[in-house]
Short mmCIF file of C-alpha atoms in Angstrom, two decimals:
data_model
loop_
_atom_site.label_atom_id
_atom_site.label_comp_id
_atom_site.label_asym_id
_atom_site.label_seq_id
_atom_site.Cartn_x
_atom_site.Cartn_y
_atom_site.Cartn_z
CA UNK A 536 29.96 -46.83 -43.64
CA UNK A 537 31.83 -43.62 -42.58
CA UNK A 538 29.77 -41.63 -44.78
CA UNK A 539 26.69 -43.34 -43.95
CA UNK A 540 26.87 -42.58 -40.46
CA UNK A 541 28.28 -38.46 -42.03
CA UNK A 542 25.07 -38.61 -44.20
CA UNK A 543 22.81 -39.54 -41.35
CA UNK A 544 24.74 -36.73 -39.01
CA UNK A 545 23.67 -34.22 -41.57
CA UNK A 546 20.52 -35.21 -42.12
CA UNK A 547 19.49 -34.76 -38.05
CA UNK A 548 21.20 -31.91 -37.95
CA UNK A 549 19.77 -30.43 -41.48
CA UNK A 550 16.29 -31.30 -39.93
CA UNK A 551 17.30 -29.69 -35.87
CA UNK A 552 17.87 -26.49 -37.84
CA UNK A 553 14.90 -26.72 -39.77
CA UNK A 554 13.03 -26.98 -36.84
CA UNK A 555 14.60 -24.56 -35.08
CA UNK A 556 13.91 -21.72 -38.18
CA UNK A 557 10.32 -23.11 -37.94
CA UNK A 558 10.43 -22.08 -34.31
CA UNK A 559 12.21 -18.63 -35.10
CA UNK A 560 9.98 -17.61 -37.16
CA UNK A 561 6.46 -18.93 -35.62
CA UNK A 562 7.66 -17.20 -32.66
CA UNK A 563 8.43 -14.00 -34.91
CA UNK A 564 4.67 -14.12 -36.51
CA UNK A 565 3.30 -14.73 -32.61
CA UNK A 566 5.45 -11.48 -31.39
CA UNK A 567 4.14 -9.71 -34.45
CA UNK A 568 0.66 -10.27 -34.13
CA UNK A 569 0.02 -9.88 -30.59
CA UNK A 570 -0.84 -7.23 -29.77
CA UNK A 571 -2.56 -6.35 -33.01
CA UNK A 572 -5.80 -3.74 -30.93
CA UNK A 573 -9.18 -5.70 -30.85
CA UNK A 574 -10.93 -3.13 -29.24
CA UNK A 575 -11.01 0.57 -28.98
CA UNK A 576 -10.41 1.98 -25.16
CA UNK A 577 -12.11 4.40 -23.94
CA UNK A 578 -10.29 6.99 -21.90
CA UNK A 579 -11.31 6.73 -18.49
CA UNK A 580 -12.24 3.12 -19.26
CA UNK A 581 -12.20 1.53 -15.94
CA UNK A 582 -12.80 -2.48 -16.44
CA UNK A 583 -9.68 -4.31 -16.41
CA UNK A 584 -11.32 -6.68 -19.07
CA UNK A 585 -11.96 -4.53 -21.86
CA UNK A 586 -7.81 -3.82 -21.64
CA UNK A 587 -7.49 -7.62 -21.67
CA UNK A 588 -8.47 -7.75 -24.88
CA UNK A 589 -5.66 -5.93 -26.16
CA UNK A 590 -3.21 -7.06 -23.89
CA UNK A 591 -4.33 -10.99 -23.10
CA UNK A 592 -0.46 -11.70 -21.66
CA UNK A 593 -0.65 -8.47 -19.30
CA UNK A 594 -4.02 -9.35 -18.16
CA UNK A 595 -3.47 -12.93 -17.60
CA UNK A 596 -0.68 -12.60 -15.87
CA UNK A 597 -2.79 -9.90 -13.55
CA UNK A 598 -5.40 -12.23 -12.66
CA UNK A 599 -3.10 -14.15 -11.09
CA UNK A 600 -2.84 -11.90 -8.39
CA UNK A 601 -5.97 -13.35 -7.11
CA UNK A 602 -3.45 -16.29 -5.90
CA UNK A 603 -3.07 -15.84 -1.80
CA UNK A 604 -1.34 -18.64 -1.37
CA UNK A 605 2.20 -17.49 -0.31
CA UNK A 606 3.28 -16.22 2.83
CA UNK A 607 6.42 -14.78 3.72
CA UNK A 608 8.02 -13.90 6.75
CA UNK A 609 6.45 -10.42 6.36
CA UNK A 610 4.67 -10.08 4.10
CA UNK A 611 3.29 -11.97 0.72
CA UNK A 612 -0.54 -12.17 -0.30
CA UNK A 613 -1.63 -14.52 2.17
CA UNK A 614 -4.69 -13.20 4.44
CA UNK A 615 -3.07 -12.26 7.95
CA UNK A 616 -4.78 -10.63 11.22
CA UNK A 617 -2.42 -8.42 12.38
CA UNK A 618 -3.46 -7.23 15.53
CA UNK A 619 -4.16 -11.50 16.60
CA UNK A 620 0.15 -11.55 15.35
CA UNK A 621 0.84 -8.54 17.74
CA UNK A 622 -1.80 -7.06 19.80
CA UNK A 623 0.19 -4.28 21.09
CA UNK A 624 -0.83 -2.45 18.03
CA UNK A 625 -4.20 -2.08 19.32
CA UNK A 626 -3.48 -0.41 22.11
CA UNK A 627 -0.81 1.87 19.91
CA UNK A 628 -3.43 2.68 17.86
CA UNK A 629 -6.14 3.36 20.46
CA UNK A 630 -8.92 6.03 19.21
CA UNK A 631 -8.22 5.11 15.41
CA UNK A 632 -9.61 2.27 12.58
CA UNK A 633 -6.49 0.52 13.03
CA UNK A 634 -7.11 -0.69 16.14
CA UNK A 635 -10.68 -2.53 14.63
CA UNK A 636 -9.09 -4.39 11.96
CA UNK A 637 -5.40 -4.71 10.43
CA UNK A 638 -5.53 -7.52 7.68
CA UNK A 639 -2.31 -7.54 5.74
CA UNK A 640 -3.02 -6.54 2.14
CA UNK A 641 -3.57 -9.09 -0.92
CA UNK A 642 -2.97 -8.41 -4.77
CA UNK A 643 -4.70 -5.53 -6.35
CA UNK A 644 -7.63 -8.16 -7.37
CA UNK A 645 -9.31 -7.39 -4.20
CA UNK A 646 -8.68 -3.65 -3.26
CA UNK A 647 -12.34 -4.02 -3.62
CA UNK A 648 -13.95 -6.26 -1.22
CA UNK A 649 -10.99 -6.02 1.47
CA UNK A 650 -11.56 -2.13 1.41
CA UNK A 651 -15.37 -2.88 1.78
CA UNK A 652 -14.56 -5.91 4.18
CA UNK A 653 -12.34 -3.92 6.73
CA UNK A 654 -14.14 -3.07 9.47
CA UNK A 655 -12.74 0.66 9.12
CA UNK A 656 -14.59 1.61 6.95
CA UNK A 657 -17.75 0.87 9.15
CA UNK A 658 -21.06 -0.32 7.97
CA UNK A 659 -22.91 2.52 6.49
CA UNK A 660 -26.58 2.51 6.05
CA UNK A 661 -26.35 4.71 2.72
CA UNK A 662 -25.30 8.08 1.23
CA UNK A 663 -23.84 10.98 3.69
CA UNK A 664 -23.22 7.64 6.56
CA UNK A 665 -20.16 6.10 7.88
CA UNK A 666 -16.66 7.17 9.63
CA UNK A 667 -14.68 7.30 6.58
CA UNK A 668 -14.43 10.19 4.02
CA UNK A 669 -14.71 9.54 0.22
CA UNK A 670 -10.79 9.96 -0.20
CA UNK A 671 -10.54 6.72 1.34
CA UNK A 672 -11.23 5.04 -1.75
CA UNK A 673 -8.12 7.20 -3.95
CA UNK A 674 -6.13 4.23 -4.30
CA UNK A 675 -8.16 1.57 -4.48
CA UNK A 676 -9.96 1.62 -8.24
CA UNK A 677 -9.18 3.11 -11.97
CA UNK A 678 -13.02 4.40 -11.28
CA UNK A 679 -11.10 6.80 -9.43
CA UNK A 680 -9.38 8.68 -12.41
CA UNK A 681 -12.50 8.19 -13.70
CA UNK A 682 -14.62 10.27 -11.71
CA UNK A 683 -11.84 12.88 -10.68
CA UNK A 684 -12.11 13.64 -14.65
CA UNK A 685 -15.82 13.40 -15.13
CA UNK A 686 -16.97 15.08 -11.53
CA UNK A 687 -13.43 16.88 -10.51
CA UNK A 688 -10.58 16.12 -7.94
CA UNK A 689 -12.18 18.10 -4.92
CA UNK A 690 -15.65 16.75 -6.24
CA UNK A 691 -13.96 13.38 -5.84
CA UNK A 692 -12.85 13.83 -2.17
CA UNK A 693 -16.21 15.39 -1.03
CA UNK A 694 -18.09 13.68 1.13
CA UNK A 695 -18.52 10.46 2.75
CA UNK A 696 -17.02 7.42 1.74
CA UNK A 697 -20.25 5.16 1.59
CA UNK A 698 -21.01 8.28 -1.23
CA UNK A 699 -19.08 6.65 -4.35
CA UNK A 700 -19.63 3.42 -3.39
CA UNK A 701 -21.95 2.35 -6.23
CA UNK A 702 -19.04 4.27 -8.63
CA UNK A 703 -16.34 2.18 -7.15
CA UNK A 704 -16.38 -1.34 -8.21
CA UNK A 705 -13.42 -2.28 -10.21
CA UNK A 706 -10.45 -3.21 -8.38
CA UNK A 707 -6.73 -1.29 -9.21
CA UNK A 708 -5.94 -2.37 -12.57
CA UNK A 709 -4.58 -0.95 -16.28
CA UNK A 710 -6.68 2.47 -16.38
CA UNK A 711 -4.68 3.39 -13.09
CA UNK A 712 -1.18 3.28 -14.60
CA UNK A 713 -1.50 3.18 -18.06
CA UNK A 714 -2.38 6.21 -21.02
CA UNK A 715 -5.55 4.76 -22.98
CA UNK A 716 -4.41 6.11 -25.98
CA UNK A 717 -0.22 5.45 -26.42
CA UNK A 718 -0.29 2.73 -23.33
CA UNK A 719 2.61 4.57 -21.62
CA UNK A 720 2.73 4.72 -18.19
CA UNK A 721 1.04 8.04 -16.61
CA UNK A 722 0.30 9.15 -13.39
CA UNK A 723 -3.33 9.68 -13.01
CA UNK A 724 -3.85 10.18 -9.24
CA UNK A 725 -3.36 14.04 -8.79
CA UNK A 726 -1.53 14.51 -5.32
CA UNK A 727 1.75 12.98 -6.53
CA UNK A 728 1.76 15.82 -8.92
CA UNK A 729 0.72 18.34 -6.34
CA UNK A 730 3.58 16.87 -3.84
CA UNK A 731 6.01 17.54 -6.85
CA UNK A 732 5.21 20.75 -7.58
CA UNK A 733 5.26 21.75 -4.03
CA UNK A 734 8.83 20.36 -3.86
CA UNK A 735 9.35 22.97 -7.36
CA UNK A 736 10.29 19.22 -9.20
CA UNK A 737 8.00 18.49 -12.60
CA UNK A 738 7.06 15.17 -12.18
CA UNK A 739 5.83 14.89 -16.35
CA UNK A 740 9.84 15.45 -16.17
CA UNK A 741 10.73 11.70 -15.27
CA UNK A 742 12.42 9.01 -17.91
CA UNK A 743 10.76 6.07 -18.65
CA UNK A 744 12.59 3.57 -15.55
CA UNK A 745 11.07 6.58 -12.68
CA UNK A 746 8.27 5.99 -14.30
CA UNK A 747 7.98 2.03 -13.66
CA UNK A 748 8.57 3.40 -9.57
CA UNK A 749 6.08 6.85 -9.42
CA UNK A 750 3.37 4.65 -11.00
CA UNK A 751 3.55 2.62 -7.92
CA UNK A 752 4.33 5.94 -5.70
CA UNK A 753 0.78 7.31 -6.50
CA UNK A 754 -0.58 4.97 -3.84
CA UNK A 755 2.32 3.28 -1.65
CA UNK A 756 3.30 6.97 -0.15
CA UNK A 757 2.91 8.53 3.04
CA UNK A 758 -0.40 10.67 2.65
CA UNK A 759 -2.84 12.27 5.22
CA UNK A 760 -6.75 14.11 4.58
CA UNK A 761 -5.94 17.96 4.25
CA UNK A 762 -9.16 20.07 5.35
CA UNK A 763 -7.71 23.87 5.20
CA UNK A 764 -6.81 23.41 1.30
CA UNK A 765 -7.42 27.20 0.08
CA UNK A 766 -11.08 26.63 -1.87
CA UNK A 767 -11.64 23.65 -0.76
CA UNK A 768 -11.74 24.12 2.63
CA UNK A 769 -13.56 20.96 4.64
CA UNK A 770 -12.87 18.80 1.97
CA UNK A 771 -10.32 16.28 3.07
CA UNK A 772 -8.14 16.73 0.53
CA UNK A 773 -5.23 14.14 -0.20
CA UNK A 774 -1.50 16.01 -0.01
CA UNK A 775 1.60 14.24 0.35
CA UNK A 776 4.10 15.53 3.26
CA UNK A 777 6.93 16.41 0.92
CA UNK A 778 7.30 20.20 0.55
CA UNK A 779 10.22 19.65 3.43
CA UNK A 780 11.72 16.48 1.90
CA UNK A 781 10.95 12.80 2.20
CA UNK A 782 12.74 11.84 5.15
CA UNK A 783 11.09 10.58 8.44
CA UNK A 784 12.57 14.08 10.07
CA UNK A 785 11.06 16.31 7.24
CA UNK A 786 7.85 15.02 6.95
CA UNK A 787 7.73 15.25 10.81
CA UNK A 788 8.61 18.49 11.05
CA UNK A 789 5.88 19.88 8.47
CA UNK A 790 3.26 17.72 9.90
CA UNK A 791 4.23 19.58 13.18
CA UNK A 792 4.06 23.27 11.67
CA UNK A 793 1.25 22.71 10.18
CA UNK A 794 -0.10 21.47 13.66
CA UNK A 795 -2.07 18.23 11.88
CA UNK A 796 -2.56 15.25 13.89
CA UNK A 797 -4.21 12.20 11.95
CA UNK A 798 -6.54 11.12 15.34
CA UNK A 799 -6.17 11.76 19.20
CA UNK A 800 -5.20 8.82 21.46
CA UNK A 801 -7.93 7.36 23.17
CA UNK A 802 -5.27 6.95 26.24
CA UNK A 803 -2.20 9.05 26.33
CA UNK A 804 -4.21 12.00 24.98
CA UNK A 805 -1.72 12.45 22.44
CA UNK A 806 -2.05 14.06 18.83
CA UNK A 807 -0.63 11.19 16.75
CA UNK A 808 0.49 10.29 13.40
CA UNK A 809 -0.13 7.83 11.15
CA UNK A 810 2.20 6.70 8.49
CA UNK A 811 0.16 5.09 5.64
CA UNK A 812 3.01 3.40 4.02
CA UNK A 813 5.57 4.91 3.25
CA UNK A 814 7.05 2.35 0.59
CA UNK A 815 8.04 5.10 -1.84
CA UNK A 816 10.44 7.28 0.40
CA UNK A 817 11.82 4.63 2.50
CA UNK A 818 12.86 2.79 -0.90
CA UNK A 819 14.33 6.13 -2.22
CA UNK A 820 17.15 5.55 0.60
CA UNK A 821 18.27 2.16 0.05
CA UNK A 822 20.65 0.67 -2.46
CA UNK A 823 18.02 -0.74 -4.94
CA UNK A 824 16.94 2.87 -5.51
CA UNK A 825 20.67 4.12 -5.47
CA UNK A 826 21.41 1.78 -8.27
CA UNK A 827 18.88 2.91 -10.32
CA UNK A 828 16.18 -0.60 -10.20
CA UNK A 829 12.99 0.32 -10.10
CA UNK A 830 9.64 -0.98 -8.08
CA UNK A 831 8.80 -3.00 -11.13
CA UNK A 832 11.99 -4.74 -12.44
CA UNK A 833 11.80 -6.58 -8.57
CA UNK A 834 7.55 -6.36 -8.04
CA UNK A 835 6.70 -6.83 -11.90
CA UNK A 836 9.74 -8.69 -13.60
CA UNK A 837 9.83 -8.84 -17.54
CA UNK A 838 9.08 -12.49 -18.77
CA UNK A 839 9.08 -13.76 -22.38
CA UNK A 840 5.95 -16.27 -23.86
CA UNK A 841 5.39 -17.46 -27.33
CA UNK A 842 8.34 -15.19 -28.09
CA UNK A 843 7.11 -12.01 -26.58
CA UNK A 844 8.56 -9.96 -23.84
CA UNK A 845 6.85 -8.51 -21.49
CA UNK A 846 5.47 -6.96 -18.25
CA UNK A 847 4.55 -9.27 -15.54
CA UNK A 848 1.33 -7.92 -13.97
CA UNK A 849 1.46 -10.38 -11.61
CA UNK A 850 2.59 -7.61 -8.65
CA UNK A 851 3.25 -9.88 -5.47
CA UNK A 852 6.59 -10.58 -3.33
CA UNK A 853 9.39 -10.50 -5.43
CA UNK A 854 10.58 -13.60 -2.76
CA UNK A 855 7.23 -15.39 -4.57
CA UNK A 856 9.54 -15.11 -7.80
CA UNK A 857 12.73 -14.81 -7.06
CA UNK A 858 14.72 -16.14 -10.36
CA UNK A 859 13.34 -13.51 -12.55
CA UNK A 860 13.26 -10.81 -9.98
CA UNK A 861 16.19 -11.08 -8.34
CA UNK A 862 18.10 -13.92 -9.74
CA UNK A 863 18.58 -11.98 -12.99
CA UNK A 864 21.35 -9.63 -11.48
CA UNK A 865 21.88 -11.39 -8.16
CA UNK A 866 23.80 -14.48 -9.07
CA UNK A 867 23.38 -16.43 -5.47
CA UNK A 868 20.92 -19.64 -4.71
CA UNK A 869 17.19 -18.44 -4.20
CA UNK A 870 17.02 -19.89 -0.42
CA UNK A 871 20.33 -18.12 -0.23
CA UNK A 872 18.77 -15.01 -1.26
CA UNK A 873 15.70 -15.25 0.85
CA UNK A 874 17.76 -16.22 3.82
CA UNK A 875 19.15 -12.99 3.28
CA UNK A 876 16.10 -10.99 3.62
CA UNK A 877 14.33 -12.73 6.40
CA UNK A 878 17.65 -12.18 7.92
CA UNK A 879 17.44 -8.62 7.67
CA UNK A 880 13.15 -8.43 8.59
CA UNK A 881 13.80 -10.37 11.60
CA UNK A 882 16.82 -8.54 13.17
CA UNK A 883 14.58 -5.27 12.53
CA UNK A 884 11.70 -6.58 13.61
CA UNK A 885 13.40 -7.46 17.04
CA UNK A 886 14.08 -3.43 17.60
CA UNK A 887 10.34 -2.92 16.60
CA UNK A 888 8.55 -4.94 18.67
CA UNK A 889 11.02 -3.70 21.64
CA UNK A 890 10.12 -0.29 20.52
CA UNK A 891 6.15 -1.50 20.64
CA UNK A 892 6.34 -2.32 24.28
CA UNK A 893 8.38 1.14 25.43
CA UNK A 894 5.35 3.13 23.22
CA UNK A 895 2.04 0.77 25.38
CA UNK A 896 3.58 1.55 28.29
CA UNK A 897 4.11 5.40 27.82
CA UNK A 898 0.54 5.51 26.72
CA UNK A 899 -0.59 4.00 29.89
CA UNK A 900 1.73 5.70 31.81
CA UNK A 901 0.25 9.00 30.12
CA UNK A 902 -3.10 8.08 31.20
CA UNK A 903 -2.35 7.10 34.51
CA UNK A 904 -0.41 10.52 34.39
CA UNK A 905 -4.39 11.95 33.64
CA UNK A 906 -6.47 9.92 35.85
CA UNK A 907 -3.87 11.26 38.43
CA UNK A 908 -5.14 15.02 37.65
CA UNK A 909 -1.79 16.11 35.06
CA UNK A 910 -2.69 19.09 33.55
CA UNK A 911 -2.09 19.71 29.81
CA UNK A 912 1.02 21.91 30.37
CA UNK A 913 2.62 18.93 32.92
CA UNK A 914 1.64 16.62 29.79
CA UNK A 915 2.58 18.91 26.87
CA UNK A 916 6.40 17.89 26.01
CA UNK A 917 5.38 14.21 26.84
CA UNK A 918 2.88 13.94 24.86
CA UNK A 919 4.65 15.08 21.85
CA UNK A 920 7.67 13.06 22.60
CA UNK A 921 5.20 9.86 22.10
CA UNK A 922 3.78 11.29 19.18
CA UNK A 923 7.04 11.47 17.21
CA UNK A 924 8.45 8.18 18.69
CA UNK A 925 5.07 6.32 17.19
CA UNK A 926 5.76 8.11 14.64
CA UNK A 927 9.29 6.73 13.90
CA UNK A 928 8.27 3.53 14.86
CA UNK A 929 4.96 3.01 12.45
CA UNK A 930 7.38 4.87 9.62
CA UNK A 931 9.45 1.85 9.73
CA UNK A 932 6.80 -0.65 10.47
CA UNK A 933 4.12 0.77 7.84
CA UNK A 934 5.90 -0.66 4.75
CA UNK A 935 5.99 -4.65 5.71
CA UNK A 936 8.93 -3.99 3.01
CA UNK A 937 11.24 -1.34 4.82
CA UNK A 938 13.49 -3.60 6.31
CA UNK A 939 14.69 -4.87 3.25
CA UNK A 940 14.30 -1.64 0.77
CA UNK A 941 16.04 -0.13 3.13
CA UNK A 942 17.85 -1.88 6.71
CA UNK A 943 20.21 1.04 7.50
CA UNK A 944 17.77 3.82 7.33
CA UNK A 945 14.95 1.34 9.35
CA UNK A 946 17.63 0.93 12.07
CA UNK A 947 18.21 4.44 11.85
CA UNK A 948 14.86 5.50 12.81
CA UNK A 949 13.67 3.07 15.04
CA UNK A 950 17.00 3.62 16.65
CA UNK A 951 15.56 7.88 17.03
CA UNK A 952 12.28 6.55 18.38
CA UNK A 953 13.97 4.38 21.24
CA UNK A 954 16.27 7.85 22.54
CA UNK A 955 12.50 10.06 22.51
CA UNK A 956 10.34 7.48 24.35
CA UNK A 957 13.22 6.18 26.80
CA UNK A 958 12.95 10.47 27.14
CA UNK A 959 9.60 11.07 27.39
CA UNK A 960 9.29 7.81 29.98
CA UNK A 961 11.32 9.87 32.10
CA UNK A 962 9.48 12.94 31.73
CA UNK A 963 6.84 10.82 32.90
CA UNK A 964 8.05 9.14 35.95
CA UNK A 965 8.90 12.56 37.21
CA UNK A 966 5.27 14.44 37.00
CA UNK A 967 3.88 10.69 38.15
CA UNK A 968 5.93 11.22 41.15
CA UNK A 969 5.23 15.13 41.25
CA UNK A 970 1.55 13.43 41.63
CA UNK A 971 2.03 11.72 44.12
CA UNK A 972 2.26 8.04 42.22
CA UNK A 973 5.79 6.96 42.85
CA UNK A 974 5.51 3.46 41.57
CA UNK A 975 5.74 1.42 38.51
CA UNK A 976 2.65 1.79 36.29
CA UNK A 977 0.39 -1.68 36.61
CA UNK A 978 0.09 -3.00 32.68
CA UNK A 979 -3.25 -4.31 31.48
CA UNK A 980 -3.60 -7.72 30.01
CA UNK A 981 -3.17 -7.31 25.95
CA UNK A 982 -1.72 -10.46 25.62
CA UNK A 983 -4.48 -11.02 22.92
CA UNK A 984 -6.03 -9.54 20.92
CA UNK A 985 -9.64 -9.65 22.47
CA UNK A 986 -8.44 -8.84 25.17
CA UNK A 987 -6.60 -5.53 24.45
CA UNK A 988 -9.83 -4.55 21.99
CA UNK A 989 -11.36 -4.63 25.48
CA UNK A 990 -9.12 -2.57 27.41
CA UNK A 991 -9.49 0.28 25.63
CA UNK A 992 -12.79 0.00 25.09
CA UNK A 993 -14.30 -1.26 21.34
CA UNK A 994 -17.09 -3.27 21.20
CA UNK A 995 -16.09 -5.94 19.02
CA UNK A 996 -19.51 -7.55 18.16
CA UNK A 997 -21.31 -4.43 16.92
CA UNK A 998 -18.89 -3.68 15.21
CA UNK A 999 -19.19 -6.79 13.27
CA UNK A 1000 -22.76 -6.74 13.75
CA UNK A 1001 -22.91 -3.77 11.61
CA UNK A 1002 -19.96 -4.49 8.90
CA UNK A 1003 -22.11 -7.39 8.13
CA UNK A 1004 -26.24 -5.78 7.36
CA UNK A 1005 -23.52 -3.30 5.50
CA UNK A 1006 -22.38 -6.22 3.28
CA UNK A 1007 -26.00 -7.70 3.23
CA UNK A 1008 -27.71 -5.11 3.19
CA UNK A 1009 -25.97 -2.55 0.77
CA UNK A 1010 -22.58 -3.84 -0.92
CA UNK A 1011 -25.51 -5.77 -3.52
CA UNK A 1012 -27.17 -2.68 -4.10
CA UNK A 1013 -23.60 -0.98 -4.70
CA UNK A 1014 -22.76 -3.65 -7.38
CA UNK A 1015 -26.31 -3.58 -9.02
CA UNK A 1016 -26.11 -0.06 -9.96
CA UNK A 1017 -22.72 -0.42 -11.61
CA UNK A 1018 -23.48 -3.02 -13.10
CA UNK A 1019 -26.09 -1.29 -14.93
CA UNK A 1020 -23.93 1.51 -15.90
CA UNK A 1021 -21.60 -0.30 -17.32
CA UNK A 1022 -23.57 -1.89 -19.22
CA UNK A 1023 -24.02 1.43 -20.85
CA UNK A 1024 -20.71 0.97 -21.86
CA UNK A 1025 -20.12 -0.41 -24.12
CA UNK A 1026 -16.88 -1.24 -26.44
CA UNK A 1027 -16.15 -0.87 -30.14
CA UNK A 1028 -13.71 -3.16 -31.81
CA UNK A 1029 -11.18 -1.90 -33.92
CA UNK A 1030 -12.31 -3.36 -37.22
CA UNK A 1031 -15.95 -1.29 -36.27
CA UNK A 1032 -13.33 2.34 -36.68
CA UNK A 1033 -12.09 1.81 -39.47
#
């Protein structure tokens, strides 16, 4: 009996070991043949589906960025109307495009659709029309490096946004970050290379781990449009304000020195700065950057399928993928880790909203001073205080992940904004008294997005109508023209080229 049991146990063990060996062999074979090239990817190939023929696992994971079901406390991929959630923003951006429309960014797959839909790009009727420059396409598509290589960098930046509409149709994807021949990470946006050069650095010397953040930094940074670039005067040339450093104070000093402003505020007339999304700059001041953790480590963690380890191209909030993004290093429970993040974000938001209140009041009080006959000389220092305080607020607020990426730096920046705007409002109170107005300025009802937009003078119905006509009449023409152009691209299989 004993021998019989031993025989059965041995047979079972041998069977299981055989199954394991078979599985290992199968996985090795899958890994060996997984990336056998199917097509030759042409230089400047913008179509993500073509790259997907050679890299199906990465491409299939990339397609998951179409999922817009996840919403976190301060981000995620779900569509959210930020102006509806916080109507004070309408006043803070009076006179600027963000006062018309500001939605939470969805996944990379929606980059083209979202920029076509936003009211900020207006409703152009054709080439040469509309409020935005062609430069606004820069971070939206792999068609951008294609056009820059075909036409030239300055030539791409030149003209209106609508001028490039039929040329820029593929959403953010493979060619934005990878070399088509070697598949190595590469910088395709010249502004980042030029910014490193301005700091006396060579981005080409970056390590692979550094590149796993720098390819993100091509777009997730603070930038501005320089119309005074030597040799390209009048063109909205994209630049990063890093010449004096990447801190909020260094970039402010840079902007002040060249007397740059993104727009003149519609109420206070202050020469304003709009922080775009300084994610990379803020990230560099946080503990993860200090420990050598890259953007991709958290937003594109490794995963395994069929015995093959690869980078997950479902680029998303780590909070929707805690197991792979966070718990590789942090052994705490997933709910505990999320709670830690939300706790930091909520505390930062508490101070951010208080600073917003002060800034809104300052803009309205400044408008009152102008209405009472204040001179430019009397307003100069006050307007600079508003400019500097709101720049700090926007720097901490524009990147929705800033209060997690670097909570200490975000708190410091918001704190300095409080100090500056309070000094500015004291100056305003004294000036208003000199002008004969010695009482609190009455604040308008801006409790909703609609009321705030009406207060600053926006005709939202006209803007929406204009956008609807654009989407009905012009966008289909762009897509049809692009379809005809891309039909001539073709693709060559590897076998055909042997």
